[in-house]
Short mmCIF file of C-alpha atoms and ligand atoms in Angstrom, two decimals:
data_model
loop_
_atom_site.label_atom_id
_atom_site.label_comp_id
_atom_site.label_asym_id
_atom_site.label_seq_id
_atom_site.Cartn_x
_atom_site.Cartn_y
_atom_site.Cartn_z
CA UNK D 868 98.49 -31.95 10.97
CA UNK D 869 96.46 -35.16 10.72
CA UNK D 870 97.70 -38.01 8.49
CA UNK D 871 95.21 -39.82 6.26
CA UNK D 872 96.64 -43.15 5.11
CA UNK D 873 95.77 -44.35 1.63
CA UNK D 874 95.03 -48.03 0.92
CA UNK D 875 97.76 -49.96 -0.88
CA UNK D 876 97.20 -49.94 -4.65
CA UNK D 877 95.24 -46.64 -4.65
CA UNK D 878 98.27 -44.41 -5.34
CA UNK D 879 97.97 -44.14 -9.12
CA UNK D 880 95.31 -41.43 -9.42
CA UNK D 881 96.99 -39.36 -6.69
CA UNK D 882 100.35 -39.59 -8.46
CA UNK D 883 98.64 -38.50 -11.67
CA UNK D 884 97.39 -35.47 -9.71
CA UNK D 885 93.73 -36.34 -9.81
CA UNK D 886 92.27 -34.16 -7.02
CA UNK D 887 89.78 -36.64 -5.48
CA UNK D 888 90.35 -39.44 -2.95
CA UNK D 889 87.20 -41.46 -2.38
CA UNK D 890 86.37 -42.60 1.16
CA UNK D 891 86.74 -46.24 0.03
CA UNK D 892 90.43 -45.61 -0.79
CA UNK D 893 91.26 -44.48 2.76
CA UNK D 894 92.95 -47.16 4.93
CA UNK D 895 92.86 -45.21 8.20
CA UNK D 896 93.13 -41.78 9.75
CA UNK D 897 95.61 -40.90 12.51
CA UNK D 898 93.47 -38.59 14.59
CA UNK D 899 90.11 -36.92 14.11
CA UNK D 900 90.24 -34.11 11.56
CA UNK D 901 87.26 -31.76 11.51
CA UNK D 902 85.47 -31.42 8.18
CA UNK D 903 87.23 -28.96 5.90
CA UNK D 904 90.62 -29.22 7.65
CA UNK D 905 93.83 -29.69 5.73
CA UNK D 906 95.43 -33.12 6.14
CA UNK D 907 98.53 -34.92 4.86
CA UNK D 908 97.80 -37.85 2.54
CA UNK D 909 100.26 -40.66 3.18
CA UNK D 910 100.84 -43.81 1.10
CA UNK D 911 100.78 -47.36 2.49
CA UNK D 912 104.59 -47.26 2.98
CA UNK D 913 104.42 -44.06 5.01
CA UNK D 914 105.54 -41.64 2.29
CA UNK D 915 104.05 -38.17 1.78
CA UNK D 916 101.73 -37.89 -1.23
CA UNK D 917 99.82 -34.59 -1.03
CA UNK D 918 97.95 -32.08 1.14
CA UNK D 919 94.19 -31.86 0.86
CA UNK D 920 90.87 -30.87 2.43
CA UNK D 921 89.26 -33.62 4.51
CA UNK D 922 85.52 -34.21 4.75
CA UNK D 923 84.17 -37.17 6.73
CA UNK D 924 80.63 -36.88 5.34
CA UNK D 925 81.47 -36.79 1.66
CA UNK D 926 82.01 -39.68 -0.75
CA UNK D 927 85.09 -37.68 -1.74
CA UNK D 928 86.91 -37.90 1.60
CA UNK D 929 89.91 -35.81 0.52
CA UNK D 930 90.19 -33.08 -2.12
CA UNK D 931 93.84 -32.67 -2.98
CA UNK D 932 95.40 -29.24 -3.14
CA UNK D 933 99.19 -29.48 -3.18
CA UNK D 934 101.59 -32.28 -4.11
CA UNK D 935 104.86 -30.60 -3.00
CA UNK D 936 105.57 -31.42 0.65
CA UNK D 937 107.73 -28.28 1.06
CA UNK D 938 104.89 -25.93 0.13
CA UNK D 939 102.61 -24.84 2.99
CA UNK D 940 98.93 -24.53 2.16
CA UNK D 941 98.38 -21.27 4.03
CA UNK D 942 96.74 -17.90 3.38
CA UNK D 943 99.38 -16.97 0.83
CA UNK D 944 98.72 -20.25 -1.02
CA UNK D 945 94.99 -19.47 -1.35
CA UNK D 946 95.69 -15.86 -2.36
CA UNK D 947 98.08 -17.04 -5.10
CA UNK D 948 95.58 -19.54 -6.51
CA UNK D 949 92.82 -16.89 -6.58
CA UNK D 950 95.11 -14.35 -8.28
CA UNK D 951 96.32 -16.86 -10.89
CA UNK D 952 92.74 -17.76 -11.84
CA UNK D 953 91.59 -14.13 -12.02
CA UNK D 954 94.62 -13.17 -14.15
CA UNK D 955 93.94 -16.04 -16.55
CA UNK D 956 90.64 -14.33 -17.56
CA UNK D 957 92.27 -11.02 -18.57
CA UNK D 958 92.41 -11.70 -22.32
CA UNK D 959 88.81 -12.86 -22.36
CA UNK D 960 87.67 -9.54 -20.88
CA UNK D 961 90.23 -7.35 -22.66
CA UNK D 962 88.27 -5.98 -25.62
CA UNK D 963 85.30 -4.83 -23.52
CA UNK D 964 82.65 -6.74 -25.51
CA UNK D 965 82.15 -9.03 -22.49
CA UNK D 966 82.24 -8.11 -18.79
CA UNK D 967 80.82 -11.33 -17.35
CA UNK D 968 82.63 -14.66 -17.01
CA UNK D 969 83.60 -17.41 -14.59
CA UNK D 970 86.67 -16.22 -12.69
CA UNK D 971 87.25 -19.39 -10.66
CA UNK D 972 86.14 -22.85 -11.77
CA UNK D 973 86.67 -25.15 -8.81
CA UNK D 974 89.07 -28.08 -9.34
CA UNK D 975 90.08 -26.76 -12.78
CA UNK D 976 91.54 -23.69 -11.03
CA UNK D 977 93.03 -25.77 -8.19
CA UNK D 978 90.41 -24.57 -5.67
CA UNK D 979 88.07 -27.58 -5.23
CA UNK D 980 84.56 -26.42 -4.45
CA UNK D 981 84.91 -22.71 -5.25
CA UNK D 982 83.05 -21.06 -8.10
CA UNK D 983 83.28 -17.31 -8.64
CA UNK D 984 81.32 -15.60 -11.42
CA UNK D 985 81.82 -11.98 -12.42
CA UNK D 986 78.79 -9.89 -13.37
CA UNK D 987 80.23 -6.51 -14.35
CA UNK D 988 81.31 -5.01 -10.97
CA UNK D 989 79.52 -7.67 -8.92
CA UNK D 990 80.72 -11.16 -7.93
CA UNK D 991 78.61 -14.24 -7.19
CA UNK D 992 80.27 -17.14 -5.37
CA UNK D 993 79.25 -20.75 -4.83
CA UNK D 994 80.97 -22.63 -2.03
CA UNK D 995 80.55 -26.39 -2.45
CA UNK D 996 83.11 -27.83 0.00
CA UNK D 997 83.72 -27.37 3.70
CA UNK D 998 87.42 -26.80 2.97
CA UNK D 999 86.67 -23.72 0.86
CA UNK D 1000 84.03 -22.66 3.40
CA UNK D 1001 86.73 -22.56 6.12
CA UNK D 1002 88.96 -20.37 3.97
CA UNK D 1003 86.37 -17.90 2.68
CA UNK D 1004 87.59 -14.89 4.73
CA UNK D 1005 90.97 -14.89 2.98
CA UNK D 1006 89.41 -15.66 -0.43
CA UNK D 1007 86.96 -12.75 -0.06
CA UNK D 1008 89.78 -10.46 1.03
CA UNK D 1009 91.89 -11.41 -1.99
CA UNK D 1010 88.97 -10.93 -4.41
CA UNK D 1011 88.43 -7.46 -2.92
CA UNK D 1012 92.13 -6.59 -3.25
CA UNK D 1013 92.28 -7.74 -6.87
CA UNK D 1014 88.93 -6.48 -8.19
CA UNK D 1015 87.34 -4.01 -5.70
CA UNK D 1016 83.88 -5.44 -6.53
CA UNK D 1017 80.71 -3.49 -5.68
CA UNK D 1018 79.39 -6.65 -4.01
CA UNK D 1019 80.22 -10.29 -3.33
CA UNK D 1020 77.08 -12.40 -3.04
CA UNK D 1021 76.98 -15.99 -1.73
CA UNK D 1022 74.71 -18.03 -4.01
CA UNK D 1023 75.53 -21.44 -2.55
CA UNK D 1024 72.19 -23.10 -3.13
CA UNK D 1025 73.54 -26.05 -5.07
CA UNK D 1026 72.23 -29.41 -3.95
CA UNK D 1027 75.79 -30.79 -3.79
CA UNK D 1028 76.43 -28.74 -0.63
CA UNK D 1029 74.42 -31.25 1.36
CA UNK D 1030 77.02 -33.95 0.64
CA UNK D 1031 79.57 -31.93 2.61
CA UNK D 1032 77.22 -31.18 5.49
CA UNK D 1033 76.81 -27.53 4.44
CA UNK D 1034 73.56 -25.58 4.41
CA UNK D 1035 72.21 -23.47 1.56
CA UNK D 1036 73.24 -19.80 1.56
CA UNK D 1037 71.78 -16.82 -0.29
CA UNK D 1038 73.35 -13.74 1.26
CA UNK D 1039 75.56 -10.73 0.81
CA UNK D 1040 79.17 -11.34 1.86
CA UNK D 1041 80.69 -7.94 1.11
CA UNK D 1042 79.80 -4.55 -0.36
CA UNK D 1043 76.28 -3.29 -0.97
CA UNK D 1044 73.39 -5.51 -2.07
CA UNK D 1045 73.39 -5.90 -5.90
CA UNK D 1046 70.39 -4.40 -7.73
CA UNK D 1047 67.58 -6.80 -8.67
CA UNK D 1048 68.95 -6.86 -12.23
CA UNK D 1049 72.68 -6.29 -12.64
CA UNK D 1050 73.36 -5.14 -16.21
CA UNK D 1051 76.18 -7.01 -17.94
CA UNK D 1052 77.53 -7.29 -21.47
CA UNK D 1053 78.37 -10.51 -23.27
CA UNK D 1054 79.32 -10.56 -26.96
CA UNK D 1055 78.25 -6.87 -26.93
CA UNK D 1056 74.70 -7.84 -25.91
CA UNK D 1057 73.18 -6.50 -22.68
CA UNK D 1058 71.60 -8.83 -20.10
CA UNK D 1059 69.94 -8.19 -16.77
CA UNK D 1060 71.18 -10.71 -14.22
CA UNK D 1061 69.14 -11.57 -11.16
CA UNK D 1062 71.87 -12.93 -8.89
CA UNK D 1063 69.73 -13.61 -5.80
CA UNK D 1064 66.71 -15.20 -7.55
CA UNK D 1065 68.08 -16.49 -10.87
CA UNK D 1066 69.24 -20.05 -11.57
CA UNK D 1067 72.77 -21.09 -10.47
CA UNK D 1068 74.68 -17.86 -9.88
CA UNK D 1069 72.28 -15.97 -12.21
CA UNK D 1070 73.46 -16.74 -15.73
CA UNK D 1071 74.90 -19.55 -17.90
CA UNK D 1072 78.12 -17.89 -19.05
CA UNK D 1073 79.43 -21.25 -20.30
CA UNK D 1074 77.42 -20.82 -23.55
CA UNK D 1075 79.03 -17.47 -24.48
CA UNK D 1076 81.05 -18.70 -27.47
CA UNK D 1077 78.40 -21.17 -28.64
CA UNK D 1078 75.74 -18.43 -28.72
CA UNK D 1079 77.99 -16.33 -30.96
CA UNK D 1080 78.93 -19.24 -33.21
CA UNK D 1081 75.34 -20.36 -33.69
CA UNK D 1082 74.16 -16.78 -34.43
CA UNK D 1083 76.37 -16.92 -37.52
CA UNK D 1084 74.00 -19.56 -38.99
CA UNK D 1085 70.72 -17.82 -38.18
CA UNK D 1086 70.64 -14.72 -40.41
CA UNK D 1087 67.22 -14.50 -42.08
CA UNK D 1088 66.14 -17.76 -40.40
CA UNK D 1089 63.11 -18.76 -38.38
CA UNK D 1090 64.53 -20.02 -35.10
CA UNK D 1091 63.22 -21.91 -32.07
CA UNK D 1092 65.26 -21.57 -28.84
CA UNK D 1093 64.26 -24.36 -26.44
CA UNK D 1094 65.30 -24.11 -22.76
CA UNK D 1095 66.07 -20.46 -23.49
CA UNK D 1096 66.52 -19.29 -19.88
CA UNK D 1097 67.09 -15.50 -20.17
CA UNK D 1098 67.68 -15.69 -23.92
CA UNK D 1099 71.38 -16.21 -24.57
CA UNK D 1100 70.88 -17.93 -27.95
CA UNK D 1101 67.78 -15.87 -28.76
CA UNK D 1102 69.49 -12.49 -28.29
CA UNK D 1103 72.68 -13.37 -30.20
CA UNK D 1104 70.60 -14.59 -33.16
CA UNK D 1105 68.26 -11.55 -33.14
CA UNK D 1106 71.34 -9.35 -33.05
CA UNK D 1107 72.72 -11.16 -36.10
CA UNK D 1108 69.56 -10.74 -38.18
CA UNK D 1109 67.42 -13.81 -37.51
CA UNK D 1110 64.02 -13.37 -39.19
CA UNK D 1111 62.16 -14.48 -36.05
CA UNK D 1112 62.90 -16.28 -32.79
CA UNK D 1113 60.51 -18.18 -30.53
CA UNK D 1114 61.91 -18.91 -27.04
CA UNK D 1115 60.53 -21.61 -24.75
CA UNK D 1116 61.29 -22.09 -21.05
CA UNK D 1117 59.29 -23.42 -18.10
CA UNK D 1118 60.53 -20.76 -15.67
CA UNK D 1119 58.38 -17.62 -15.38
CA UNK D 1120 61.32 -15.61 -14.01
CA UNK D 1121 63.48 -16.67 -16.98
CA UNK D 1122 60.79 -15.55 -19.45
CA UNK D 1123 60.26 -12.22 -17.64
CA UNK D 1124 64.00 -11.53 -17.63
CA UNK D 1125 64.25 -12.52 -21.30
CA UNK D 1126 61.51 -10.04 -22.22
CA UNK D 1127 63.34 -7.38 -20.21
CA UNK D 1128 66.56 -8.27 -22.10
CA UNK D 1129 64.77 -7.77 -25.44
CA UNK D 1130 63.85 -4.24 -24.24
CA UNK D 1131 67.36 -3.51 -22.89
CA UNK D 1132 68.83 -4.22 -26.34
CA UNK D 1133 66.09 -2.36 -28.24
CA UNK D 1134 65.41 -5.44 -30.34
CA UNK D 1135 62.33 -5.54 -32.57
CA UNK D 1136 59.61 -7.09 -30.41
CA UNK D 1137 57.61 -8.22 -33.44
CA UNK D 1138 60.42 -10.66 -34.33
CA UNK D 1139 60.32 -12.38 -30.96
CA UNK D 1140 57.88 -14.38 -28.89
CA UNK D 1141 58.47 -16.09 -25.56
CA UNK D 1142 56.41 -19.07 -24.43
CA UNK D 1143 56.35 -20.28 -20.83
CA UNK D 1144 55.88 -24.03 -21.26
CA UNK D 1145 57.35 -27.47 -20.81
CA UNK D 1146 59.54 -27.98 -23.89
CA UNK D 1147 58.44 -31.58 -24.46
CA UNK D 1148 54.75 -30.61 -24.55
CA UNK D 1149 55.39 -27.49 -26.60
CA UNK D 1150 57.34 -29.42 -29.27
CA UNK D 1151 54.43 -31.87 -29.57
CA UNK D 1152 52.03 -28.93 -29.86
CA UNK D 1153 54.11 -27.45 -32.68
CA UNK D 1154 54.07 -30.83 -34.41
CA UNK D 1155 50.29 -31.10 -34.16
CA UNK D 1156 49.95 -27.57 -35.53
CA UNK D 1157 52.31 -28.33 -38.45
CA UNK D 1158 54.73 -25.55 -37.35
CA UNK D 1159 58.28 -25.81 -38.79
CA UNK D 1160 61.57 -23.99 -38.15
CA UNK D 1161 64.91 -23.44 -39.92
CA UNK D 1162 67.05 -23.60 -36.75
CA UNK D 1163 66.26 -25.26 -33.41
CA UNK D 1164 68.35 -24.96 -30.22
CA UNK D 1165 68.05 -27.62 -27.50
CA UNK D 1166 69.93 -26.70 -24.33
CA UNK D 1167 68.23 -28.80 -21.64
CA UNK D 1168 69.26 -29.02 -17.97
CA UNK D 1169 71.53 -31.87 -16.88
CA UNK D 1170 69.60 -35.10 -17.60
CA UNK D 1171 72.35 -37.42 -16.30
CA UNK D 1172 73.62 -36.29 -12.87
CA UNK D 1173 75.72 -39.48 -12.61
CA UNK D 1174 76.92 -42.46 -14.68
CA UNK D 1175 74.16 -44.63 -13.25
CA UNK D 1176 71.55 -42.26 -14.70
CA UNK D 1177 73.08 -42.41 -18.19
CA UNK D 1178 70.72 -45.00 -19.73
CA UNK D 1179 67.59 -43.16 -18.70
CA UNK D 1180 69.09 -39.83 -19.67
CA UNK D 1181 70.08 -41.17 -23.10
CA UNK D 1182 66.46 -42.11 -23.78
CA UNK D 1183 65.31 -38.63 -22.73
CA UNK D 1184 67.92 -36.93 -24.95
CA UNK D 1185 66.96 -39.22 -27.82
CA UNK D 1186 63.26 -38.48 -27.55
CA UNK D 1187 63.80 -34.73 -27.28
CA UNK D 1188 66.11 -34.62 -30.30
CA UNK D 1189 63.89 -36.93 -32.37
CA UNK D 1190 60.90 -34.64 -32.05
CA UNK D 1191 62.99 -31.52 -32.72
CA UNK D 1192 64.30 -33.13 -35.94
CA UNK D 1193 60.71 -33.61 -37.08
CA UNK D 1194 60.05 -29.87 -36.67
CA UNK D 1195 62.88 -28.75 -38.96
CA UNK D 1196 62.48 -27.68 -42.55
CA UNK D 1197 64.48 -29.74 -45.07
CA UNK D 1198 68.19 -29.02 -44.48
CA UNK D 1199 67.46 -27.17 -41.23
CA UNK D 1200 69.94 -26.91 -38.37
CA UNK D 1201 69.71 -28.45 -34.92
CA UNK D 1202 72.08 -27.06 -32.26
CA UNK D 1203 71.82 -29.63 -29.52
CA UNK D 1204 73.65 -29.65 -26.17
CA UNK D 1205 74.29 -31.87 -23.19
CA UNK D 1206 75.74 -30.43 -19.98
CA UNK D 1207 75.85 -33.89 -18.34
CA UNK D 1208 79.46 -34.73 -17.55
CA UNK D 1209 78.52 -38.44 -17.55
CA UNK D 1210 77.54 -38.22 -21.25
CA UNK D 1211 80.66 -38.03 -23.42
CA UNK D 1212 80.73 -36.72 -26.96
CA UNK D 1213 80.80 -40.17 -28.60
CA UNK D 1214 77.77 -41.33 -26.61
CA UNK D 1215 75.97 -38.10 -27.46
CA UNK D 1216 76.64 -38.65 -31.18
CA UNK D 1217 75.25 -42.17 -30.82
CA UNK D 1218 72.10 -40.82 -29.17
CA UNK D 1219 71.64 -38.40 -32.07
CA UNK D 1220 72.15 -41.21 -34.58
CA UNK D 1221 69.31 -43.17 -32.89
CA UNK D 1222 67.13 -40.06 -32.85
CA UNK D 1223 67.72 -39.54 -36.59
CA UNK D 1224 66.89 -43.17 -37.38
CA UNK D 1225 63.64 -42.98 -35.42
CA UNK D 1226 62.74 -39.67 -37.05
CA UNK D 1227 63.47 -41.08 -40.50
CA UNK D 1228 66.08 -38.32 -41.06
CA UNK D 1229 69.73 -38.10 -42.09
CA UNK D 1230 72.07 -36.04 -39.93
CA UNK D 1231 75.39 -34.42 -40.75
CA UNK D 1232 77.47 -33.20 -37.79
CA UNK D 1233 78.86 -29.90 -39.01
CA UNK D 1234 80.35 -28.38 -35.83
CA UNK D 1235 81.25 -29.49 -32.30
CA UNK D 1236 80.51 -27.07 -29.48
CA UNK D 1237 82.39 -27.16 -26.17
CA UNK D 1238 82.86 -25.20 -22.95
CA UNK D 1239 84.77 -21.91 -23.16
CA UNK D 1240 88.19 -20.86 -21.85
CA UNK D 1241 86.89 -19.62 -18.49
CA UNK D 1242 85.68 -23.20 -17.80
CA UNK D 1243 89.06 -24.87 -18.35
CA UNK D 1244 89.50 -28.64 -18.29
CA UNK D 1245 92.47 -29.62 -16.14
CA UNK D 1246 94.35 -32.52 -17.75
CA UNK D 1247 94.41 -34.44 -14.47
CA UNK D 1248 90.66 -33.88 -13.91
CA UNK D 1249 88.68 -34.99 -16.97
CA UNK D 1250 85.48 -34.86 -14.87
CA UNK D 1251 85.57 -31.09 -15.29
CA UNK D 1252 84.62 -31.43 -18.96
CA UNK D 1253 80.84 -31.37 -19.04
CA UNK D 1254 79.45 -29.17 -21.81
CA UNK D 1255 79.27 -30.51 -25.34
CA UNK D 1256 77.07 -29.78 -28.28
CA UNK D 1257 76.65 -30.63 -31.94
CA UNK D 1258 75.46 -28.52 -34.79
CA UNK D 1259 73.58 -30.91 -37.05
CA UNK D 1260 72.23 -30.43 -40.53
CA UNK D 1261 69.06 -32.48 -40.73
CA UNK D 1262 68.08 -33.83 -44.16
N1 SAH C 307 70.09 -21.85 -23.10
C1 SAH C 307 70.13 -21.11 -21.85
C2 SAH C 307 70.49 -21.98 -20.66
C3 SAH C 307 69.57 -23.13 -20.43
S1 SAH C 307 69.59 -23.78 -18.81
C4 SAH C 307 71.07 -19.93 -21.99
O1 SAH C 307 71.70 -19.76 -23.04
O2 SAH C 307 71.19 -19.16 -21.03
C5 SAH C 307 68.21 -24.83 -18.84
C6 SAH C 307 66.87 -24.13 -18.84
O3 SAH C 307 65.87 -25.13 -19.01
C7 SAH C 307 66.49 -23.38 -17.58
O4 SAH C 307 66.17 -22.07 -17.90
C8 SAH C 307 65.23 -24.10 -17.04
O5 SAH C 307 64.26 -23.20 -16.52
C9 SAH C 307 64.71 -24.74 -18.29
N2 SAH C 307 63.92 -25.97 -18.15
C10 SAH C 307 64.19 -27.06 -17.39
N3 SAH C 307 63.29 -28.04 -17.63
C11 SAH C 307 62.44 -27.56 -18.58
C12 SAH C 307 61.31 -28.09 -19.26
N4 SAH C 307 60.89 -29.34 -19.03
N5 SAH C 307 60.68 -27.33 -20.17
C13 SAH C 307 61.10 -26.06 -20.41
N6 SAH C 307 62.18 -25.52 -19.81
C14 SAH C 307 62.84 -26.24 -18.90
#
């Protein structure tokens, strides 16, 4: 096994079990490990620190897996990690109201670079590191042993794959090809999931709890669901008696699937309209037309992919929220989200305070949304916490 020697003074994060070693923290490498191979991380005095995946192309040169020198990171090690993660989702799926969730969440489940989402009997995987890529045969075999899925589909089209020298994949790994729309249930609502063509692995299951919680506030209300995708917030609110919901998304496929989801649930079509448009332009159009709402959801894509993008992203979040505040009836509710890991909750609150000032409104934060249990945050990896939201009463 190849030894990667850490620079003096860089031990702290490793000792605290943070799973990343940046290339700048590496003193030297004894040998030439291929990308994705398992190496031993050694401190400046020659002592063992941890085992991890090496990648010479990535800014994160080593992704740490195991801190106990006596434990071998072999097939059995990967099988155990997969089984532990899958078992940890049992309670979430137990009552049958939901049969879709994230089964494996990368670093948070001690498998850096592996995402596995369950869509009823089908699985969608994203492989974001060469280390996981090398070990996929055993991971697939273990998933089959544990779950006997109808299919396992590789949906590794994330841009981050390029950083590890991997190419985009969109292909069947096992079983028979999933239907164009896989039917799943979440909070007792039916969705059609297009695994091969949809965004990410097909669905944003990280908003499951937040959709249900918000629906509680929408009975009899006129709601606007911005960045609706296939209608997670829309459908939960219609199911809970919203008076009407307008959904806006720029993706034609998202809107088509949302309309199909309305049909699948037999919801009253006259209470729902879907608009394919850019949210920023549509909000301005509503303002010009004097249209107002009781509840507005803002669930935009990640505006800040990194810390360096935070200033620009903050201005974009502020502008978006400012205009939404202007479209609310007196005392209306704004459910506003950020899935940018670089934007923490305090900064997000600050952005909303600026938006309120500019809009000439007062805001009360009445609830804090977060990511659900199948997207755990590992205490030694705070970077895994990315989804936050605030329910605001706007006066
Ligand atoms: N709220 C959704 C998830 C939103 S993901 C749910 O509960 O499932 C972000 C969505 O924003 C995607 O569907 C994407 O198509 C859409 N989007 C991105 N930029 C947009 C823009 N400028 N205007 C409208 N929609 C946009």
